[in-house]
PDB file of C-alpha atoms in Angstrom:
ATOM      1  CA  MET A   5      99.201   0.766  52.621  1.00 73.00           C
ATOM      2  CA  HIS A   6      95.518   1.883  52.368  1.00 83.00           C
ATOM      3  CA  GLU A   7      94.864   2.491  56.082  1.00 92.00           C
ATOM      4  CA  ARG A   8      93.726   6.085  57.072  1.00 95.00           C
ATOM      5  CA  PRO A   9      94.540   7.404  60.464  1.00 97.00           C
ATOM      6  CA  GLU A  10      91.161   6.289  61.996  1.00 97.00           C
ATOM      7  CA  ASP A  11      91.651   2.823  60.633  1.00 96.00           C
ATOM      8  CA  LEU A  12      95.191   2.712  62.475  1.00 97.00           C
ATOM      9  CA  THR A  13      93.739   3.961  65.569  1.00 97.00           C
ATOM     10  CA  ALA A  14      90.751   1.425  65.499  1.00 95.00           C
ATOM     11  CA  LEU A  15      93.296  -1.528  64.635  1.00 96.00           C
ATOM     12  CA  GLN A  16      95.569  -0.402  67.589  1.00 97.00           C
ATOM     13  CA  HIS A  17      92.549  -0.501  69.982  1.00 96.00           C
ATOM     14  CA  LEU A  18      92.070  -3.934  68.681  1.00 94.00           C
ATOM     15  CA  ILE A  19      95.545  -4.875  69.355  1.00 95.00           C
ATOM     16  CA  ASP A  20      95.789  -3.419  72.546  1.00 95.00           C
ATOM     17  CA  ASP A  21      92.499  -4.959  73.787  1.00 94.00           C
ATOM     18  CA  ALA A  22      93.677  -8.340  72.540  1.00 93.00           C
ATOM     19  CA  TYR A  23      96.801  -8.273  74.701  1.00 94.00           C
ATOM     20  CA  ALA A  24      94.763  -6.990  77.791  1.00 95.00           C
ATOM     21  CA  ASN A  25      92.806 -10.072  77.351  1.00 94.00           C
ATOM     22  CA  ALA A  26      95.336 -12.416  76.665  1.00 93.00           C
ATOM     23  CA  SER A  27      96.295 -15.490  78.455  1.00 95.00           C
ATOM     24  CA  ALA A  28      99.566 -15.787  80.560  1.00 95.00           C
ATOM     25  CA  HIS A  29     100.849 -18.172  78.048  1.00 95.00           C
ATOM     26  CA  LEU A  30     100.154 -16.062  75.046  1.00 92.00           C
ATOM     27  CA  LEU A  31     101.870 -13.115  76.857  1.00 93.00           C
ATOM     28  CA  SER A  32     105.042 -15.148  77.586  1.00 93.00           C
ATOM     29  CA  ILE A  33     105.297 -15.868  73.967  1.00 90.00           C
ATOM     30  CA  HIS A  34     104.207 -12.324  72.643  1.00 89.00           C
ATOM     31  CA  GLU A  35     106.702 -10.380  74.691  1.00 90.00           C
ATOM     32  CA  PRO A  36     106.123  -6.509  74.441  1.00 91.00           C
ATOM     33  CA  GLU A  37     109.358  -5.792  72.188  1.00 91.00           C
ATOM     34  CA  ARG A  38     108.099  -8.567  69.912  1.00 90.00           C
ATOM     35  CA  ARG A  39     104.625  -6.954  69.112  1.00 93.00           C
ATOM     36  CA  LEU A  40     103.717  -5.001  66.188  1.00 95.00           C
ATOM     37  CA  ASN A  41     101.715  -1.798  66.632  1.00 96.00           C
ATOM     38  CA  ALA A  42      98.917  -1.115  64.304  1.00 97.00           C
ATOM     39  CA  ALA A  43     101.210   1.196  61.871  1.00 97.00           C
ATOM     40  CA  ALA A  44     103.741  -1.799  61.569  1.00 96.00           C
ATOM     41  CA  VAL A  45     101.008  -4.637  60.896  1.00 96.00           C
ATOM     42  CA  ALA A  46      99.654  -2.336  58.111  1.00 96.00           C
ATOM     43  CA  SER A  47     103.210  -1.758  56.401  1.00 96.00           C
ATOM     44  CA  THR A  48     103.834  -5.458  56.993  1.00 95.00           C
ATOM     45  CA  LEU A  49     100.702  -6.796  55.306  1.00 93.00           C
ATOM     46  CA  THR A  50     101.111  -4.855  51.688  1.00 87.00           C
ATOM     47  CA  GLY A  51     100.303  -6.639  48.607  1.00 82.00           C
ATOM     48  CA  MET A  52      98.452 -10.200  48.575  1.00 85.00           C
ATOM     49  CA  ARG A  53      98.999 -12.413  51.670  1.00 91.00           C
ATOM     50  CA  LEU A  54      98.279 -15.920  51.825  1.00 93.00           C
ATOM     51  CA  LEU A  55      96.039 -16.618  54.800  1.00 95.00           C
ATOM     52  CA  VAL A  56      94.830 -20.171  56.371  1.00 96.00           C
ATOM     53  CA  LEU A  57      91.094 -19.505  56.899  1.00 96.00           C
ATOM     54  CA  ALA A  58      89.190 -21.694  59.167  1.00 97.00           C
ATOM     55  CA  THR A  59      85.347 -22.021  59.147  1.00 96.00           C
ATOM     56  CA  THR A  60      83.293 -24.688  60.729  1.00 96.00           C
ATOM     57  CA  THR A  61      80.749 -27.346  59.353  1.00 95.00           C
ATOM     58  CA  ARG A  62      77.303 -27.762  60.509  1.00 94.00           C
ATOM     59  CA  ASP A  63      78.366 -30.503  63.103  1.00 95.00           C
ATOM     60  CA  GLY A  64      81.000 -27.982  64.338  1.00 94.00           C
ATOM     61  CA  ARG A  65      84.258 -29.473  62.906  1.00 95.00           C
ATOM     62  CA  PRO A  66      86.825 -26.947  61.813  1.00 95.00           C
ATOM     63  CA  ILE A  67      88.044 -26.773  58.291  1.00 95.00           C
ATOM     64  CA  THR A  68      90.998 -24.824  57.158  1.00 96.00           C
ATOM     65  CA  GLY A  69      92.092 -23.726  53.825  1.00 94.00           C
ATOM     66  CA  ALA A  70      94.352 -21.069  52.029  1.00 93.00           C
ATOM     67  CA  VAL A  71      92.872 -18.097  50.606  1.00 91.00           C
ATOM     68  CA  ASP A  72      94.173 -14.881  48.824  1.00 86.00           C
ATOM     69  CA  GLY A  73      94.160 -12.266  51.570  1.00 90.00           C
ATOM     70  CA  VAL A  74      94.259  -8.520  51.272  1.00 89.00           C
ATOM     71  CA  PHE A  75      94.814  -6.185  54.352  1.00 91.00           C
ATOM     72  CA  TYR A  76      92.762  -3.043  53.385  1.00 90.00           C
ATOM     73  CA  ARG A  77      91.455  -0.302  55.680  1.00 91.00           C
ATOM     74  CA  GLY A  78      92.670  -2.266  58.942  1.00 93.00           C
ATOM     75  CA  ARG A  79      90.924  -5.571  57.932  1.00 92.00           C
ATOM     76  CA  PHE A  80      91.518  -8.787  55.997  1.00 92.00           C
ATOM     77  CA  HIS A  81      89.662  -9.159  52.659  1.00 90.00           C
ATOM     78  CA  PHE A  82      89.713 -12.698  51.010  1.00 90.00           C
ATOM     79  CA  GLY A  83      87.895 -14.118  48.044  1.00 84.00           C
ATOM     80  CA  SER A  84      86.690 -17.490  46.838  1.00 85.00           C
ATOM     81  CA  SER A  85      84.249 -18.872  44.351  1.00 84.00           C
ATOM     82  CA  PRO A  86      80.562 -18.273  45.489  1.00 85.00           C
ATOM     83  CA  ASP A  87      79.757 -21.872  45.254  1.00 87.00           C
ATOM     84  CA  SER A  88      83.012 -23.090  47.368  1.00 90.00           C
ATOM     85  CA  VAL A  89      82.455 -24.806  50.523  1.00 91.00           C
ATOM     86  CA  ARG A  90      84.141 -22.149  52.542  1.00 91.00           C
ATOM     87  CA  PHE A  91      81.620 -19.500  51.324  1.00 91.00           C
ATOM     88  CA  ARG A  92      78.570 -22.000  52.163  1.00 93.00           C
ATOM     89  CA  HIS A  93      80.185 -22.334  55.408  1.00 95.00           C
ATOM     90  CA  ILE A  94      80.479 -18.407  55.954  1.00 94.00           C
ATOM     91  CA  ARG A  95      76.866 -17.943  54.684  1.00 94.00           C
ATOM     92  CA  GLU A  96      75.617 -20.339  57.320  1.00 95.00           C
ATOM     93  CA  ARG A  97      78.142 -19.750  60.178  1.00 96.00           C
ATOM     94  CA  PRO A  98      79.999 -16.457  59.479  1.00 94.00           C
ATOM     95  CA  GLU A  99      82.441 -16.698  62.362  1.00 94.00           C
ATOM     96  CA  VAL A 100      86.052 -17.200  61.006  1.00 95.00           C
ATOM     97  CA  SER A 101      89.534 -17.199  62.054  1.00 95.00           C
ATOM     98  CA  ALA A 102      92.583 -16.361  59.736  1.00 95.00           C
ATOM     99  CA  THR A 103      96.124 -16.776  60.121  1.00 96.00           C
ATOM    100  CA  HIS A 104      98.792 -15.079  58.051  1.00 96.00           C
ATOM    101  CA  LEU A 105     101.979 -17.000  58.791  1.00 95.00           C
ATOM    102  CA  PRO A 106     105.122 -16.489  56.580  1.00 93.00           C
ATOM    103  CA  GLY A 107     107.404 -18.073  58.874  1.00 92.00           C
ATOM    104  CA  GLU A 108     108.510 -18.364  62.513  1.00 89.00           C
ATOM    105  CA  HIS A 109     109.404 -14.741  62.641  1.00 90.00           C
ATOM    106  CA  LEU A 110     105.610 -13.549  62.275  1.00 92.00           C
ATOM    107  CA  ALA A 111     102.140 -14.770  62.802  1.00 92.00           C
ATOM    108  CA  ILE A 112      99.140 -12.497  62.479  1.00 94.00           C
ATOM    109  CA  THR A 113      95.804 -14.174  63.464  1.00 94.00           C
ATOM    110  CA  VAL A 114      92.466 -12.485  63.391  1.00 93.00           C
ATOM    111  CA  HIS A 115      88.926 -14.183  64.794  1.00 93.00           C
ATOM    112  CA  GLY A 116      85.748 -12.282  63.862  1.00 92.00           C
ATOM    113  CA  THR A 117      82.690 -12.399  61.671  1.00 93.00           C
ATOM    114  CA  ALA A 118      83.087 -12.619  57.850  1.00 93.00           C
ATOM    115  CA  GLU A 119      80.703 -10.318  55.884  1.00 91.00           C
ATOM    116  CA  MET A 120      80.123 -10.840  52.121  1.00 88.00           C
ATOM    117  CA  ILE A 121      80.794  -7.776  50.157  1.00 87.00           C
ATOM    118  CA  ASP A 122      79.889  -6.949  46.435  1.00 85.00           C
ATOM    119  CA  VAL A 123      82.994  -5.457  45.113  1.00 82.00           C
ATOM    120  CA  GLY A 124      81.077  -4.277  42.132  1.00 82.00           C
ATOM    121  CA  ALA A 125      78.730  -2.117  44.410  1.00 86.00           C
ATOM    122  CA  PRO A 126      79.571   1.835  44.476  1.00 89.00           C
ATOM    123  CA  GLU A 127      80.343   1.825  48.139  1.00 89.00           C
ATOM    124  CA  HIS A 128      83.272  -0.608  47.515  1.00 86.00           C
ATOM    125  CA  ALA A 129      84.802   1.419  44.434  1.00 87.00           C
ATOM    126  CA  GLU A 130      87.771   2.407  46.302  1.00 86.00           C
ATOM    127  CA  PHE A 131      88.659  -1.219  47.440  1.00 83.00           C
ATOM    128  CA  ARG A 132      88.204  -2.425  43.938  1.00 77.00           C
ATOM    129  CA  GLY A 133      90.312   0.231  42.209  1.00 78.00           C
ATOM    130  CA  GLY A 134      93.124   0.194  45.003  1.00 70.00           C
ATOM    131  CA  ALA A 135      93.584  -3.151  46.785  1.00 60.00           C
ATOM    132  CA  LEU A 136      92.623  -5.408  43.943  1.00 59.00           C
ATOM    133  CA  GLN A 137      95.035  -3.853  41.887  1.00 70.00           C
ATOM    134  CA  LEU A 138      97.639  -5.470  44.099  1.00 66.00           C
ATOM    135  CA  VAL A 139      96.408  -9.040  43.197  1.00 55.00           C
ATOM    136  CA  ILE A 140      95.404  -8.484  39.673  1.00 59.00           C
ATOM    137  CA  SER A 141      96.573 -11.778  38.398  1.00 54.00           C
ATOM    138  CA  SER A 142      94.686 -13.471  41.132  1.00 52.00           C
ATOM    139  CA  LEU A 143      91.648 -11.400  40.350  1.00 49.00           C
ATOM    140  CA  ARG A 144      91.634 -12.157  36.638  1.00 55.00           C
ATOM    141  CA  ARG A 145      91.484 -15.989  37.628  1.00 51.00           C
ATOM    142  CA  GLY A 146      88.811 -15.163  40.204  1.00 49.00           C
ATOM    143  CA  LEU A 147      86.786 -13.431  37.509  1.00 47.00           C
ATOM    144  CA  ARG A 148      86.767 -16.572  35.494  1.00 47.00           C
ATOM    145  CA  CYS A 149      85.517 -18.549  38.555  1.00 43.00           C
ATOM    146  CA  ARG A 150      82.969 -15.694  39.536  1.00 48.00           C
ATOM    147  CA  ARG A 151      85.102 -15.081  42.948  1.00 51.00           C
ATOM    148  CA  ARG A 152      83.398 -13.367  45.581  1.00 56.00           C
ATOM    149  CA  TRP A 153      84.851 -11.364  48.316  1.00 59.00           C
ATOM    150  CA  CYS A 154      84.296 -11.223  52.243  1.00 58.00           C
ATOM    151  CA  ARG A 155      85.907  -8.974  54.773  1.00 60.00           C
ATOM    152  CA  ALA A 156      86.394  -9.903  58.509  1.00 57.00           C
ATOM    153  CA  ARG A 157      84.614  -7.587  60.856  1.00 57.00           C
ATOM    154  CA  ARG A 158      86.262  -6.491  64.141  1.00 55.00           C
ATOM    155  CA  GLN A 159      85.310  -8.982  66.955  1.00 55.00           C
ATOM    156  CA  THR A 160      86.028  -7.617  70.623  1.00 52.00           C
ATOM    157  CA  PRO A 161      87.790  -9.835  72.783  1.00 54.00           C
ATOM    158  CA  GLY A 162      86.301 -11.888  75.414  1.00 52.00           C
TER     159      GLY A 162
END
């Protein structure tokens, strides 16, 4: 777990806001006793997590695909080749949704705006040195295909 206290506080606010603005249907499924708080989310999402990432085409059609995800400092980070269709979509339309769904017992979905990050930049040294070690075999494959990384910025509900 790489989250600092301020990351967990921000994540908890995001979770609370999402449920405060959720539909009656969602609330009937996500009963309070089944919900994870920020600390539980962070401790559950250690290591590499497979995500289904949704982007959109120029004409608005949704496209989904699997990506390797890392939950780091309260945000999902994911990588792909810089010349991939999904990264072209993100450069043109950065709004994304992603879901981690290991089974019926857990579903974590995020909606937001993806931002490209340069993991070689000094400001991302902690991410590079810590979180990427969790997926070192994936990273080695990624370096051969010039993998780039994105992270999802928080989006306020509504």
